[in-house]
Amino acid sequence: MVNTKIYQSIIKAVSAKERLLAVLIDPDKFLIKNTFNFIEKVNTSIATHIFIGGSLVDEGVTDSLVLEVKKHTNLPIILFPGDVTQITNNADALLFLSLISGRQPEYLIGKHIQAVSKLRTTNLEVISTSYILIESGKKTAVEKVTQTKPMSRDNIQHIVDTAKAGELLGMKLTYLEAGSGAKAPISKTIIRCVKEELSTPLIVGGGIRNKEHMKNAYNAGADMIVIGTAFEDDESFFEDIKSSLLF
Ligand code: 1GP
C-alpha cells in the first residue's frame, strides 16, 4: 500500500489552519557532532517538520545525518534533496521536486528517473512537489547547480500560472523558493496570488530571517515555511519565535 501518512497529516494541519514550520538542515553546512544540541532546540521550538538536504552534499553524508537526527527527535524527517545521492531510506518522506520554474530536463524529469531504482527499495513516502525558484536579488545555489534562471518576481501571473500548471499535473505540494540565504523572502503579493489559485498546500522558503518575515508569509497564505540560514546563524532564533504562531 502506498504510504501517504505525512502528506495526510499536512493536509489535516492545513485544514485546521495550523501554521507549519520546517527547519532545514543542510548536511554540507552542519557539523554532525552538534546534532544533539541543535535538535534539542528544534524539539522545544514551534517547528513541526525537519527538512534535510542541500544543493551540494557528498555521498553518504545525508544518510549519516538523518540517522543521527532521528535518534533525537520524533518530528517527521523529510528529504529535500539537491541530488539523487541524498535519498536515504532512513528518512520518513521525500519531496520529489520538479523544478518547474526552469527548462532544464534533468531537473524536470531526468533526476527523477535516476531515483526510481533507489526508491523501489525504500519505504520512503514520496511527495510530488512543484519547485518554483523566484529571483531574490542574488544568484542562489539552486540557480548555479541547476543552470536554470529563476522566475521574475515582477511577472506574478506567470508564477501563478506555473504553480497552477504544476497542480494540474498532479503535484501534491507547491514550494515557492527564493533560495537559501536570499536577500529578501518571497513577497506577500506573490504568496497571496499563488495561494488563491491552489487547493493543495503551499510551502514558502528562502531568506526568511525574522518574525516579521514569518508573519508576512503566513498571513499571505503560506501553509508551511522553511527556515535554514537564520537557525544556522543564530540558534537563539528558536526561542525568539516561540510566540510566532500567535500572529
Ligand atoms: C532553502 O528555502 C530554504 O532551500 C531555506 O532558505 O536558508 O534562506 O532559510 P534559508
Tab-separated table of C-alpha atoms and ligand atoms in Angstrom:
chain	number	residue	atom	x	y	z
A	1	MET	CA	0.000	0.000	0.000
A	2	VAL	CA	1.270	3.487	-0.813
A	3	ASN	CA	2.243	5.391	2.307
A	4	THR	CA	0.686	8.876	2.500
A	5	LYS	CA	0.873	9.412	6.252
A	6	ILE	CA	2.950	12.573	6.303
A	7	TYR	CA	1.096	14.169	3.408
A	8	GLN	CA	-2.238	13.410	5.083
A	9	SER	CA	-1.004	14.978	8.317
A	10	ILE	CA	-0.018	18.122	6.384
A	11	ILE	CA	-3.474	18.256	4.771
A	12	LYS	CA	-5.100	17.828	8.169
A	13	ALA	CA	-2.980	20.580	9.705
A	14	VAL	CA	-3.742	22.934	6.815
A	15	SER	CA	-7.496	22.269	7.173
A	16	ALA	CA	-7.169	23.097	10.868
A	17	LYS	CA	-5.375	26.319	9.851
A	18	GLU	CA	-2.229	25.285	11.691
A	19	ARG	CA	0.971	27.012	10.697
A	20	LEU	CA	3.716	24.592	9.829
A	21	LEU	CA	7.410	25.287	10.176
A	22	ALA	CA	10.161	23.163	8.686
A	23	VAL	CA	13.719	23.576	9.933
A	24	LEU	CA	16.100	22.966	7.052
A	25	ILE	CA	19.394	21.274	7.830
A	26	ASP	CA	21.942	21.365	5.027
A	27	PRO	CA	24.346	18.431	5.607
A	28	ASP	CA	27.061	20.363	3.810
A	29	LYS	CA	26.990	23.173	6.381
A	30	PHE	CA	26.128	21.203	9.516
A	31	LEU	CA	28.540	19.534	11.933
A	32	ILE	CA	27.177	16.147	12.891
A	33	LYS	CA	28.683	16.467	16.379
A	34	ASN	CA	26.294	19.389	17.021
A	35	THR	CA	23.210	17.299	16.260
A	36	PHE	CA	22.076	16.652	19.836
A	37	ASN	CA	22.243	20.293	20.940
A	38	PHE	CA	20.658	21.601	17.761
A	39	ILE	CA	17.833	19.059	17.710
A	40	GLU	CA	17.069	19.689	21.375
A	41	LYS	CA	16.370	23.291	20.388
A	42	VAL	CA	14.261	22.173	17.422
A	43	ASN	CA	12.255	19.824	19.669
A	44	THR	CA	11.354	22.543	22.129
A	45	SER	CA	10.552	25.100	19.429
A	46	ILE	CA	7.440	25.603	17.271
A	47	ALA	CA	8.984	23.560	14.443
A	48	THR	CA	6.715	20.851	13.045
A	49	HIS	CA	8.997	19.211	10.470
A	50	ILE	CA	12.694	18.751	9.734
A	51	PHE	CA	13.908	19.007	6.162
A	52	ILE	CA	17.335	17.619	5.333
A	53	GLY	CA	19.091	18.358	2.068
A	54	GLY	CA	21.278	20.756	0.158
A	55	SER	CA	22.489	21.704	-3.278
A	56	LEU	CA	25.976	20.224	-2.872
A	57	VAL	CA	26.392	17.322	-0.475
A	58	ASP	CA	28.929	14.487	-0.596
A	59	GLU	CA	27.578	10.970	-0.962
A	60	GLY	CA	26.691	9.224	2.315
A	61	VAL	CA	26.719	12.399	4.420
A	62	THR	CA	22.936	12.848	4.298
A	63	ASP	CA	22.299	9.271	5.383
A	64	SER	CA	24.583	9.595	8.446
A	65	LEU	CA	22.990	12.895	9.412
A	66	VAL	CA	19.429	11.571	9.041
A	67	LEU	CA	20.280	8.612	11.293
A	68	GLU	CA	21.776	10.894	13.920
A	69	VAL	CA	18.858	13.369	13.828
A	70	LYS	CA	16.362	10.525	14.076
A	71	LYS	CA	17.927	9.360	17.332
A	72	HIS	CA	16.959	12.640	18.974
A	73	THR	CA	13.539	13.643	17.596
A	74	ASN	CA	10.052	12.393	16.837
A	75	LEU	CA	9.411	15.118	14.282
A	76	PRO	CA	8.959	13.908	10.698
A	77	ILE	CA	12.220	13.967	8.737
A	78	ILE	CA	11.667	14.898	5.122
A	79	LEU	CA	14.374	14.785	2.479
A	80	PHE	CA	14.776	17.935	0.408
A	81	PRO	CA	17.456	16.632	-1.925
A	82	GLY	CA	19.603	18.517	-4.363
A	83	ASP	CA	20.629	15.232	-5.903
A	84	VAL	CA	19.712	11.543	-6.138
A	85	THR	CA	22.653	10.582	-3.905
A	86	GLN	CA	20.899	12.270	-0.952
A	87	ILE	CA	17.999	9.820	-0.974
A	88	THR	CA	18.070	7.587	2.078
A	89	ASN	CA	15.597	5.063	3.368
A	90	ASN	CA	16.203	6.273	6.908
A	91	ALA	CA	14.121	9.427	6.456
A	92	ASP	CA	10.332	9.429	6.633
A	93	ALA	CA	9.484	11.126	3.366
A	94	LEU	CA	10.960	12.652	0.246
A	95	LEU	CA	9.977	15.860	-1.503
A	96	PHE	CA	10.100	14.633	-5.096
A	97	LEU	CA	10.893	18.030	-6.527
A	98	SER	CA	10.380	19.021	-10.130
A	99	LEU	CA	11.938	22.407	-10.849
A	100	ILE	CA	9.088	23.719	-12.964
A	101	SER	CA	10.340	27.309	-12.965
A	102	GLY	CA	13.215	26.148	-15.185
A	103	ARG	CA	13.523	24.429	-18.537
A	104	GLN	CA	16.298	22.040	-17.662
A	105	PRO	CA	15.177	18.474	-18.488
A	106	GLU	CA	17.387	16.885	-15.802
A	107	TYR	CA	15.600	18.810	-13.046
A	108	LEU	CA	12.149	18.467	-14.594
A	109	ILE	CA	12.225	14.667	-15.042
A	110	GLY	CA	15.786	13.314	-15.563
A	111	LYS	CA	16.932	13.016	-11.934
A	112	HIS	CA	13.555	11.541	-11.059
A	113	ILE	CA	14.050	8.645	-13.454
A	114	GLN	CA	17.508	8.043	-11.951
A	115	ALA	CA	15.917	7.994	-8.492
A	116	VAL	CA	13.404	5.266	-9.246
A	117	SER	CA	15.719	2.281	-8.833
A	118	LYS	CA	16.652	3.625	-5.392
A	119	LEU	CA	13.042	4.389	-4.439
A	120	ARG	CA	11.907	0.874	-5.317
A	121	THR	CA	13.953	-0.442	-2.433
A	122	THR	CA	12.833	2.136	0.155
A	123	ASN	CA	9.719	2.705	2.234
A	124	LEU	CA	10.017	6.456	1.843
A	125	GLU	CA	6.813	8.362	1.399
A	126	VAL	CA	7.253	10.161	-1.908
A	127	ILE	CA	5.523	13.542	-2.131
A	128	SER	CA	5.475	15.113	-5.583
A	129	THR	CA	6.302	18.790	-5.296
A	130	SER	CA	6.364	21.674	-7.764
A	131	TYR	CA	9.551	23.562	-7.029
A	132	ILE	CA	9.460	27.167	-8.218
A	133	LEU	CA	12.556	29.331	-7.960
A	134	ILE	CA	11.889	33.063	-7.897
A	135	GLU	CA	14.545	35.762	-8.245
A	136	SER	CA	15.667	37.195	-4.940
A	137	GLY	CA	18.342	39.730	-5.801
A	138	LYS	CA	21.351	37.428	-5.835
A	139	LYS	CA	22.404	34.277	-7.650
A	140	THR	CA	21.430	31.316	-5.482
A	141	ALA	CA	22.941	27.848	-5.176
A	142	VAL	CA	19.858	26.333	-6.826
A	143	GLU	CA	20.371	28.563	-9.861
A	144	LYS	CA	24.068	27.680	-10.101
A	145	VAL	CA	23.649	23.942	-9.640
A	146	THR	CA	20.612	23.503	-11.877
A	147	GLN	CA	21.735	26.014	-14.501
A	148	THR	CA	18.230	27.445	-14.623
A	149	LYS	CA	17.020	31.007	-14.375
A	150	PRO	CA	14.679	31.937	-11.553
A	151	MET	CA	11.311	33.414	-12.467
A	152	SER	CA	10.960	37.187	-12.480
A	153	ARG	CA	9.283	38.379	-9.276
A	154	ASP	CA	7.506	41.048	-11.315
A	155	ASN	CA	5.631	38.652	-13.576
A	156	ILE	CA	3.228	37.403	-10.958
A	157	GLN	CA	0.717	35.974	-13.423
A	158	HIS	CA	3.438	33.753	-14.883
A	159	ILE	CA	4.338	32.492	-11.409
A	160	VAL	CA	0.665	31.816	-10.621
A	161	ASP	CA	0.131	30.000	-13.921
A	162	THR	CA	3.268	27.926	-13.336
A	163	ALA	CA	2.105	26.876	-9.864
A	164	LYS	CA	-1.360	26.047	-11.196
A	165	ALA	CA	0.095	24.020	-14.066
A	166	GLY	CA	2.070	22.002	-11.516
A	167	GLU	CA	-1.057	21.324	-9.501
A	168	LEU	CA	-2.988	20.337	-12.625
A	169	LEU	CA	-0.193	17.891	-13.440
A	170	GLY	CA	-0.880	16.260	-10.078
A	171	MET	CA	1.805	17.749	-7.844
A	172	LYS	CA	0.714	17.434	-4.223
A	173	LEU	CA	2.677	20.391	-2.880
A	174	THR	CA	3.981	23.683	-4.267
A	175	TYR	CA	7.243	25.144	-2.942
A	176	LEU	CA	7.981	28.802	-3.683
A	177	GLU	CA	11.733	29.178	-3.250
A	178	ALA	CA	13.747	32.403	-3.039
A	179	GLY	CA	16.931	30.372	-2.461
A	180	SER	CA	18.916	29.709	0.674
A	181	GLY	CA	20.269	32.942	2.128
A	182	ALA	CA	18.166	35.047	-0.243
A	183	LYS	CA	18.401	38.794	0.325
A	184	ALA	CA	14.621	39.050	0.552
A	185	PRO	CA	11.973	36.380	1.014
A	186	ILE	CA	9.137	35.752	-1.460
A	187	SER	CA	6.792	38.738	-1.422
A	188	LYS	CA	3.391	38.736	0.234
A	189	THR	CA	1.731	39.531	-3.104
A	190	ILE	CA	3.278	36.519	-4.832
A	191	ILE	CA	2.314	34.215	-1.955
A	192	ARG	CA	-1.247	35.554	-1.838
A	193	CYS	CA	-1.798	35.328	-5.604
A	194	VAL	CA	-0.405	31.782	-5.801
A	195	LYS	CA	-2.356	30.604	-2.758
A	196	GLU	CA	-5.635	31.927	-4.194
A	197	GLU	CA	-5.225	29.588	-7.186
A	198	LEU	CA	-4.200	26.445	-5.331
A	199	SER	CA	-6.188	23.856	-3.467
A	200	THR	CA	-3.074	21.966	-2.326
A	201	PRO	CA	-0.652	23.086	0.433
A	202	LEU	CA	1.826	25.876	-0.211
A	203	ILE	CA	5.396	25.873	1.127
A	204	VAL	CA	7.470	29.067	1.128
A	205	GLY	CA	11.191	29.326	1.834
A	206	GLY	CA	14.377	31.264	1.278
A	207	GLY	CA	15.500	34.417	3.079
A	208	ILE	CA	13.040	34.178	5.993
A	209	ARG	CA	15.138	35.580	8.849
A	210	ASN	CA	12.852	37.185	11.403
A	211	LYS	CA	9.388	37.170	12.917
A	212	GLU	CA	8.157	39.854	10.535
A	213	HIS	CA	9.108	37.705	7.534
A	214	MET	CA	7.354	34.716	9.111
A	215	LYS	CA	4.228	36.707	9.856
A	216	ASN	CA	4.140	38.101	6.307
A	217	ALA	CA	4.463	34.646	4.758
A	218	TYR	CA	1.847	33.009	6.972
A	219	ASN	CA	-0.627	35.866	6.685
A	220	ALA	CA	-0.263	35.919	2.910
A	221	GLY	CA	-1.176	32.224	2.737
A	222	ALA	CA	1.905	30.057	3.254
A	223	ASP	CA	0.862	26.791	4.920
A	224	MET	CA	4.442	25.822	5.739
A	225	ILE	CA	7.525	27.946	5.843
A	226	VAL	CA	11.075	26.655	5.621
A	227	ILE	CA	13.956	28.267	7.514
A	228	GLY	CA	17.584	27.199	7.352
A	229	THR	CA	20.106	30.043	7.432
A	230	ALA	CA	18.515	32.015	10.290
A	231	PHE	CA	18.822	28.986	12.603
A	232	GLU	CA	22.326	28.172	11.353
A	233	ASP	CA	23.430	31.741	12.076
A	234	ASP	CA	21.828	32.112	15.489
A	235	GLU	CA	20.200	29.302	17.427
A	236	SER	CA	18.545	31.790	19.805
A	237	PHE	CA	16.110	32.388	16.940
A	238	PHE	CA	14.351	29.188	18.092
A	239	GLU	CA	13.449	30.935	21.372
A	240	ASP	CA	12.655	34.180	19.659
A	241	ILE	CA	9.898	32.692	17.501
A	242	LYS	CA	8.028	30.901	20.253
A	243	SER	CA	5.136	33.346	20.018
A	244	SER	CA	5.053	33.344	16.209
A	245	LEU	CA	2.049	31.059	15.976
A	246	LEU	CA	0.010	33.761	17.674
A	247	PHE	CA	0.339	36.105	14.687
B	1	1GP	C1	16.333	26.989	1.044
B	1	1GP	O1	14.108	27.653	1.392
B	1	1GP	C2	15.221	27.148	2.017
B	1	1GP	O2	16.069	25.991	0.162
B	1	1GP	C3	15.655	27.913	3.234
B	1	1GP	O3	16.280	29.111	2.935
B	1	1GP	O4	18.366	29.131	4.278
B	1	1GP	O5	17.365	31.271	3.472
B	1	1GP	O6	16.278	29.969	5.290
B	1	1GP	P1	17.115	29.921	4.066
